[in-house]
Amino acid sequence: MQHRIPFATRLVFSVTTFLIGSMVVASGAIAQRAPEDPTIVFSSSQPEGDLWLMDPDSANLRPLIDLRLKADEQPLGVRWSPDGQRVAFHTKLDGNIDIYVVNADGEKLKRLTNHEAEDSWPTWHPSGQRLAFTTNRDGNYEIYTLTANGNVGVNLTNDAAPDRQPDWSADGRMIAFASKRGRTISDVYTMDASGENPLNLTNHRGDDSYPRWSPNSQKIVWTSRRNGTGDLHTMDANGENVKNLTPGPRCNFDPAWSPDGTMLVLSDAPFVEIAVMESDKVVDDVRADGKVLPLGAEWQGSRSPDWFDPDFVVPYAVSPGKKRPLTWSWIKQLGTGIYRPE
């Protein structure tokens, strides 16, 4: 006797098979275009290039793209896209500061903004389909949104004080940024991804800037000059449990987390070299207690590092509760109108 499989069961099976196949194809595409191993991208003005790639231990150093820039045109705000297929940055390529993206193989440089104002400090939404950035196109530094195709969206901050250096949390819910609101030089704020509910997390007379969310969206690392030099600090997402990681005399800035959250990559002054350190360890001198990567004296002036690891690439999806369900969860949600990638 032949049993017929119910239509709903066959539909779910077909959709599941299609999705799994699509994910395999997608992962294959990522493997072809994104780095296959953990890779740090950073900016350094060298004769062979302006953006560079290397392994986290400084091995396999190679140029990503040569824009033939002058020293004062060095790319900054360098960011991997969540899937590792593109790198965003800002630079003064033709006399004006704009935002660009380039593929992970150095091909297909694309200018995302083209405005007489200064557009800078791009940060990717975890979907990889849009960014937030700093611009003064309205006469004041504000944080706007931008699609990955270059369409400028809404003003998220819209405040009389300058707002800069946005960083999107990995869960897509929040944006951290540096602002001169209030009576301080600069504080680290957070706001909803919509721009609502801004909250001052540092509220200190010192200069607090360069905020970066941890991969689990539970902590923020930033640079503070409250002790006279630039020290890396971490705090919980609500501003509590502040910890000075580099209380010594050297200046440390441009921090970024490793994708597993255990390490930080940063710029170490006064020579401005790329360094790595443990994300929860206090070190008086990154050069002595952490590790300044041995690139050589000619690499002084290297900045704006960012860390990608293909083992930590996950699909981005949200449920009505703004949570990130597991792959099987959003397979089961198909047909219910719940699954919607952003």
CSV table of C-alpha atoms in Angstrom, one decimal:
chain,number,residue,atom,x,y,z
A,1,MET,CA,0.0,0.0,0.0
A,2,GLN,CA,1.4,3.3,-1.0
A,3,HIS,CA,1.1,6.2,1.5
A,4,ARG,CA,0.9,9.8,0.2
A,5,ILE,CA,3.0,12.3,2.0
A,6,PRO,CA,0.8,15.3,3.0
A,7,PHE,CA,1.3,18.4,0.9
A,8,ALA,CA,2.4,20.6,3.8
A,9,THR,CA,5.1,18.1,4.7
A,10,ARG,CA,6.3,17.9,1.1
A,11,LEU,CA,6.3,21.7,1.0
A,12,VAL,CA,8.4,22.1,4.1
A,13,PHE,CA,10.8,19.4,2.9
A,14,SER,CA,11.2,21.1,-0.5
A,15,VAL,CA,11.7,24.5,1.0
A,16,THR,CA,14.2,23.1,3.5
A,17,THR,CA,16.1,21.3,0.8
A,18,PHE,CA,16.2,24.5,-1.3
A,19,LEU,CA,17.4,26.6,1.7
A,20,ILE,CA,20.1,24.2,2.6
A,21,GLY,CA,21.2,24.1,-1.0
A,22,SER,CA,21.2,27.8,-1.1
A,23,MET,CA,23.2,28.1,2.1
A,24,VAL,CA,25.8,25.7,0.7
A,25,VAL,CA,26.0,27.7,-2.5
A,26,ALA,CA,26.2,30.9,-0.5
A,27,SER,CA,28.9,29.5,1.8
A,28,GLY,CA,30.8,28.5,-1.3
A,29,ALA,CA,30.5,32.0,-2.7
A,30,ILE,CA,31.8,33.4,0.6
A,31,ALA,CA,34.8,31.0,0.6
A,32,GLN,CA,35.7,32.1,-2.9
A,33,ARG,CA,35.5,35.8,-2.3
A,34,ALA,CA,36.1,36.3,1.4
A,35,PRO,CA,39.3,35.3,3.2
A,36,GLU,CA,39.4,31.6,4.0
A,37,ASP,CA,41.4,32.2,7.2
A,38,PRO,CA,41.3,34.8,10.0
A,39,THR,CA,42.5,38.0,8.4
A,40,ILE,CA,43.2,41.6,9.6
A,41,VAL,CA,42.7,44.5,7.2
A,42,PHE,CA,44.4,47.8,8.0
A,43,SER,CA,45.5,51.1,6.5
A,44,SER,CA,49.1,51.9,5.8
A,45,SER,CA,50.6,54.2,3.2
A,46,GLN,CA,53.2,52.1,1.4
A,47,PRO,CA,54.6,52.2,-2.1
A,48,GLU,CA,52.7,48.9,-2.9
A,49,GLY,CA,49.4,49.8,-1.4
A,50,ASP,CA,47.1,51.7,1.0
A,51,LEU,CA,45.0,48.9,2.4
A,52,TRP,CA,46.7,45.7,3.6
A,53,LEU,CA,45.7,42.2,4.7
A,54,MET,CA,47.6,39.9,7.0
A,55,ASP,CA,47.1,37.0,9.3
A,56,PRO,CA,46.5,37.9,13.0
A,57,ASP,CA,50.2,37.0,13.7
A,58,SER,CA,51.3,39.3,10.9
A,59,ALA,CA,52.2,36.5,8.5
A,60,ASN,CA,51.0,36.5,4.9
A,61,LEU,CA,51.2,40.2,4.6
A,62,ARG,CA,49.9,41.4,1.2
A,63,PRO,CA,48.3,44.5,-0.3
A,64,LEU,CA,44.6,44.7,-0.8
A,65,ILE,CA,44.4,47.8,-3.0
A,66,ASP,CA,46.8,50.6,-4.1
A,67,LEU,CA,45.0,53.9,-4.4
A,68,ARG,CA,48.2,55.9,-4.8
A,69,LEU,CA,47.3,58.2,-2.0
A,70,LYS,CA,49.3,60.9,-0.3
A,71,ALA,CA,50.1,60.6,3.4
A,72,ASP,CA,47.2,62.9,4.5
A,73,GLU,CA,44.8,60.9,2.4
A,74,GLN,CA,45.2,57.6,4.3
A,75,PRO,CA,42.1,55.5,4.4
A,76,LEU,CA,40.4,55.3,7.8
A,77,GLY,CA,37.3,53.8,9.3
A,78,VAL,CA,38.3,50.5,7.7
A,79,ARG,CA,35.6,47.8,8.2
A,80,TRP,CA,35.0,44.3,7.0
A,81,SER,CA,31.5,43.6,5.8
A,82,PRO,CA,29.8,40.9,8.0
A,83,ASP,CA,30.3,38.2,5.3
A,84,GLY,CA,33.9,39.3,4.6
A,85,GLN,CA,33.3,39.9,1.0
A,86,ARG,CA,33.9,43.7,1.1
A,87,VAL,CA,35.8,46.3,2.9
A,88,ALA,CA,34.4,49.8,3.6
A,89,PHE,CA,36.5,52.8,4.4
A,90,HIS,CA,36.7,56.6,4.0
A,91,THR,CA,39.4,58.5,2.3
A,92,LYS,CA,40.3,61.7,0.5
A,93,LEU,CA,40.7,60.1,-2.9
A,94,ASP,CA,40.0,63.1,-5.1
A,95,GLY,CA,40.3,65.9,-2.7
A,96,ASN,CA,37.0,65.2,-0.9
A,97,ILE,CA,36.4,62.7,2.0
A,98,ASP,CA,33.9,60.1,0.9
A,99,ILE,CA,33.1,56.4,1.6
A,100,TYR,CA,34.2,53.6,-0.6
A,101,VAL,CA,33.9,49.8,-0.7
A,102,VAL,CA,36.2,47.3,-2.3
A,103,ASN,CA,35.9,43.6,-2.7
A,104,ALA,CA,38.0,41.3,-0.5
A,105,ASP,CA,40.2,40.5,-3.5
A,106,GLY,CA,40.9,44.1,-4.2
A,107,GLU,CA,38.7,44.3,-7.2
A,108,LYS,CA,35.7,46.6,-8.0
A,109,LEU,CA,36.4,49.7,-6.0
A,110,LYS,CA,33.1,51.6,-5.6
A,111,ARG,CA,32.4,55.1,-4.3
A,112,LEU,CA,29.3,55.0,-2.1
A,113,THR,CA,29.0,58.7,-1.3
A,114,ASN,CA,29.7,61.6,-3.7
A,115,HIS,CA,29.1,64.9,-1.8
A,116,GLU,CA,31.0,68.1,-1.3
A,117,ALA,CA,30.6,67.5,2.5
A,118,GLU,CA,32.8,65.1,4.5
A,119,ASP,CA,31.5,61.6,4.7
A,120,SER,CA,33.4,59.2,7.0
A,121,TRP,CA,33.5,56.4,9.5
A,122,PRO,CA,31.3,53.8,7.9
A,123,THR,CA,29.9,50.9,9.9
A,124,TRP,CA,28.0,47.9,8.6
A,125,HIS,CA,24.6,46.7,9.7
A,126,PRO,CA,24.9,43.0,10.5
A,127,SER,CA,22.9,42.1,7.4
A,128,GLY,CA,25.5,43.7,5.2
A,129,GLN,CA,22.8,45.5,3.2
A,130,ARG,CA,23.3,49.0,4.7
A,131,LEU,CA,25.6,51.1,6.7
A,132,ALA,CA,25.7,54.1,9.1
A,133,PHE,CA,28.2,56.8,8.7
A,134,THR,CA,29.2,60.3,9.8
A,135,THR,CA,28.5,63.3,7.6
A,136,ASN,CA,28.4,67.1,7.9
A,137,ARG,CA,26.3,67.6,4.8
A,138,ASP,CA,23.7,69.5,6.9
A,139,GLY,CA,26.4,71.8,8.4
A,140,ASN,CA,26.9,69.7,11.5
A,141,TYR,CA,28.4,66.2,12.0
A,142,GLU,CA,25.5,63.8,12.2
A,143,ILE,CA,25.0,60.0,11.7
A,144,TYR,CA,23.1,59.0,8.6
A,145,THR,CA,22.2,55.6,7.1
A,146,LEU,CA,23.4,54.4,3.7
A,147,THR,CA,22.5,51.4,1.6
A,148,ALA,CA,25.2,49.2,0.3
A,149,ASN,CA,24.5,50.6,-3.2
A,150,GLY,CA,25.1,54.1,-2.1
A,151,ASN,CA,21.7,55.6,-1.4
A,152,VAL,CA,21.8,58.0,1.5
A,153,GLY,CA,19.0,57.5,4.0
A,154,VAL,CA,17.8,59.2,7.2
A,155,ASN,CA,19.6,61.4,9.8
A,156,LEU,CA,19.6,59.2,12.9
A,157,THR,CA,21.1,61.7,15.4
A,158,ASN,CA,19.7,65.2,14.3
A,159,ASP,CA,21.3,67.0,17.3
A,160,ALA,CA,23.0,70.4,17.5
A,161,ALA,CA,26.2,68.8,18.9
A,162,PRO,CA,28.6,66.9,16.6
A,163,ASP,CA,28.0,63.1,16.5
A,164,ARG,CA,30.7,60.8,15.0
A,165,GLN,CA,32.2,57.3,14.7
A,166,PRO,CA,29.1,55.1,14.7
A,167,ASP,CA,29.4,51.4,15.4
A,168,TRP,CA,26.4,49.0,14.8
A,169,SER,CA,25.9,46.2,17.4
A,170,ALA,CA,26.1,42.7,16.0
A,171,ASP,CA,22.5,42.0,16.9
A,172,GLY,CA,21.4,45.1,14.9
A,173,ARG,CA,19.5,46.7,17.7
A,174,MET,CA,21.9,49.5,18.8
A,175,ILE,CA,24.4,52.0,17.5
A,176,ALA,CA,27.3,53.3,19.7
A,177,PHE,CA,28.8,56.6,18.7
A,178,ALA,CA,31.0,59.5,20.0
A,179,SER,CA,29.2,62.8,20.7
A,180,LYS,CA,30.0,66.3,22.0
A,181,ARG,CA,26.6,66.7,23.6
A,182,GLY,CA,26.6,68.2,27.1
A,183,ARG,CA,29.6,69.9,28.6
A,184,THR,CA,32.2,67.3,27.8
A,185,ILE,CA,34.8,67.1,25.0
A,186,SER,CA,33.4,63.8,23.8
A,187,ASP,CA,31.4,61.0,25.3
A,188,VAL,CA,30.3,57.5,24.2
A,189,TYR,CA,26.6,57.2,23.6
A,190,THR,CA,24.3,54.5,22.5
A,191,MET,CA,21.0,54.8,20.7
A,192,ASP,CA,18.4,52.5,19.2
A,193,ALA,CA,19.1,51.6,15.5
A,194,SER,CA,16.2,54.0,14.7
A,195,GLY,CA,18.1,56.8,16.4
A,196,GLU,CA,15.8,56.9,19.4
A,197,ASN,CA,16.7,56.8,23.1
A,198,PRO,CA,20.2,58.2,23.1
A,199,LEU,CA,22.1,57.4,26.3
A,200,ASN,CA,25.4,58.8,27.5
A,201,LEU,CA,27.4,55.9,28.8
A,202,THR,CA,30.6,57.6,29.8
A,203,ASN,CA,29.7,61.2,31.0
A,204,HIS,CA,33.2,62.2,31.7
A,205,ARG,CA,35.1,65.5,31.1
A,206,GLY,CA,37.8,63.5,29.2
A,207,ASP,CA,37.7,62.7,25.5
A,208,ASP,CA,35.9,59.3,24.9
A,209,SER,CA,35.8,58.1,21.3
A,210,TYR,CA,36.3,55.2,18.9
A,211,PRO,CA,33.5,52.9,20.4
A,212,ARG,CA,33.3,49.3,19.2
A,213,TRP,CA,30.7,46.7,20.2
A,214,SER,CA,31.9,43.3,21.2
A,215,PRO,CA,30.8,40.4,19.0
A,216,ASN,CA,28.0,39.4,21.4
A,217,SER,CA,26.8,43.0,21.8
A,218,GLN,CA,27.3,42.8,25.6
A,219,LYS,CA,30.4,45.1,25.9
A,220,ILE,CA,31.9,48.2,24.3
A,221,VAL,CA,35.6,49.0,24.0
A,222,TRP,CA,36.7,52.6,23.4
A,223,THR,CA,39.6,55.0,23.7
A,224,SER,CA,39.5,57.5,26.6
A,225,ARG,CA,41.9,60.4,27.4
A,226,ARG,CA,40.5,60.9,30.9
A,227,ASN,CA,43.9,59.9,32.3
A,228,GLY,CA,45.9,62.2,30.0
A,229,THR,CA,46.8,59.5,27.4
A,230,GLY,CA,44.7,57.4,25.2
A,231,ASP,CA,43.8,54.3,27.1
A,232,LEU,CA,41.5,51.5,25.9
A,233,HIS,CA,38.6,50.9,28.2
A,234,THR,CA,35.8,48.4,28.2
A,235,MET,CA,32.3,48.6,29.8
A,236,ASP,CA,29.0,46.7,29.8
A,237,ALA,CA,26.4,47.8,27.2
A,238,ASN,CA,24.7,49.8,30.0
A,239,GLY,CA,27.9,51.7,30.9
A,240,GLU,CA,28.6,49.8,34.0
A,241,ASN,CA,31.8,47.8,35.0
A,242,VAL,CA,34.3,50.2,33.4
A,243,LYS,CA,37.8,48.7,33.1
A,244,ASN,CA,41.0,50.5,31.9
A,245,LEU,CA,42.9,47.9,29.9
A,246,THR,CA,46.0,50.0,29.1
A,247,PRO,CA,46.7,52.4,32.0
A,248,GLY,CA,50.3,53.0,31.0
A,249,PRO,CA,51.9,56.0,29.3
A,250,ARG,CA,51.4,54.9,25.7
A,251,CYS,CA,48.4,56.0,23.5
A,252,ASN,CA,46.2,53.2,22.2
A,253,PHE,CA,43.3,53.8,19.8
A,254,ASP,CA,41.4,52.4,16.8
A,255,PRO,CA,40.3,49.2,18.7
A,256,ALA,CA,38.5,46.3,17.1
A,257,TRP,CA,37.5,43.0,18.6
A,258,SER,CA,38.5,39.6,17.3
A,259,PRO,CA,35.3,37.8,16.1
A,260,ASP,CA,35.4,35.4,19.0
A,261,GLY,CA,35.7,38.3,21.5
A,262,THR,CA,38.9,37.2,23.2
A,263,MET,CA,41.3,39.6,21.5
A,264,LEU,CA,41.6,43.2,20.5
A,265,VAL,CA,43.5,44.6,17.5
A,266,LEU,CA,44.5,48.3,17.8
A,267,SER,CA,46.8,51.1,16.9
A,268,ASP,CA,49.7,51.6,19.3
A,269,ALA,CA,51.4,55.1,19.6
A,270,PRO,CA,53.7,56.9,19.4
A,271,PHE,CA,54.9,55.0,16.4
A,272,VAL,CA,51.3,54.1,15.4
A,273,GLU,CA,51.8,50.4,14.8
A,274,ILE,CA,49.3,47.5,14.7
A,275,ALA,CA,49.1,45.5,18.0
A,276,VAL,CA,47.0,42.8,19.5
A,277,MET,CA,46.1,42.0,23.1
A,278,GLU,CA,43.7,40.0,25.2
A,279,SER,CA,40.4,41.7,25.5
A,280,ASP,CA,40.0,41.2,29.3
A,281,LYS,CA,43.7,41.6,30.3
A,282,VAL,CA,45.1,44.8,31.9
A,283,VAL,CA,48.5,45.7,30.4
A,284,ASP,CA,50.6,48.7,31.3
A,285,ASP,CA,52.4,48.7,28.0
A,286,VAL,CA,51.0,46.9,24.9
A,287,ARG,CA,54.5,46.7,23.5
A,288,ALA,CA,55.8,44.8,26.5
A,289,ASP,CA,52.7,43.0,27.8
A,290,GLY,CA,50.7,42.6,24.6
A,291,LYS,CA,52.1,42.2,21.1
A,292,VAL,CA,53.0,44.9,18.6
A,293,LEU,CA,53.0,43.0,15.3
A,294,PRO,CA,56.6,42.8,13.9
A,295,LEU,CA,56.0,44.5,10.6
A,296,GLY,CA,59.1,46.7,10.7
A,297,ALA,CA,59.9,50.3,11.2
A,298,GLU,CA,58.7,51.2,7.7
A,299,TRP,CA,55.2,50.3,8.8
A,300,GLN,CA,54.9,53.0,11.4
A,301,GLY,CA,51.7,55.0,10.8
A,302,SER,CA,49.6,51.9,10.3
A,303,ARG,CA,46.0,52.4,11.5
A,304,SER,CA,42.4,51.4,11.5
A,305,PRO,CA,42.6,47.6,11.8
A,306,ASP,CA,39.6,45.3,11.6
A,307,TRP,CA,39.5,41.5,12.1
A,308,PHE,CA,37.5,38.9,10.1
A,309,ASP,CA,37.2,35.2,10.7
A,310,PRO,CA,35.1,33.0,8.3
A,311,ASP,CA,34.3,30.6,11.1
A,312,PHE,CA,32.1,33.3,12.7
A,313,VAL,CA,30.0,34.3,9.6
A,314,VAL,CA,26.4,33.5,10.4
A,315,PRO,CA,23.2,34.4,8.4
A,316,TYR,CA,21.4,37.5,9.8
A,317,ALA,CA,17.7,37.1,10.4
A,318,VAL,CA,15.2,38.7,12.9
A,319,SER,CA,11.9,37.5,14.4
A,320,PRO,CA,9.1,39.8,15.5
A,321,GLY,CA,10.8,40.1,18.8
A,322,LYS,CA,14.0,41.4,17.1
A,323,LYS,CA,15.9,38.3,18.1
A,324,ARG,CA,18.3,36.3,15.9
A,325,PRO,CA,16.8,32.8,15.6
A,326,LEU,CA,18.9,29.8,14.7
A,327,THR,CA,19.0,28.6,11.1
A,328,TRP,CA,16.4,25.8,11.8
A,329,SER,CA,14.2,28.3,13.5
A,330,TRP,CA,13.9,30.5,10.5
A,331,ILE,CA,13.5,27.6,8.2
A,332,LYS,CA,10.4,26.6,10.3
A,333,GLN,CA,9.1,30.2,10.1
A,334,LEU,CA,8.9,30.2,6.3
A,335,GLY,CA,5.3,30.4,5.2
A,336,THR,CA,4.2,32.1,8.4
A,337,GLY,CA,5.4,35.6,7.4
A,338,ILE,CA,7.7,35.7,10.3
A,339,TYR,CA,11.1,35.4,8.7
A,340,ARG,CA,12.4,38.6,7.1
A,341,PRO,CA,16.0,39.3,6.4
A,342,GLU,CA,17.0,42.9,6.9
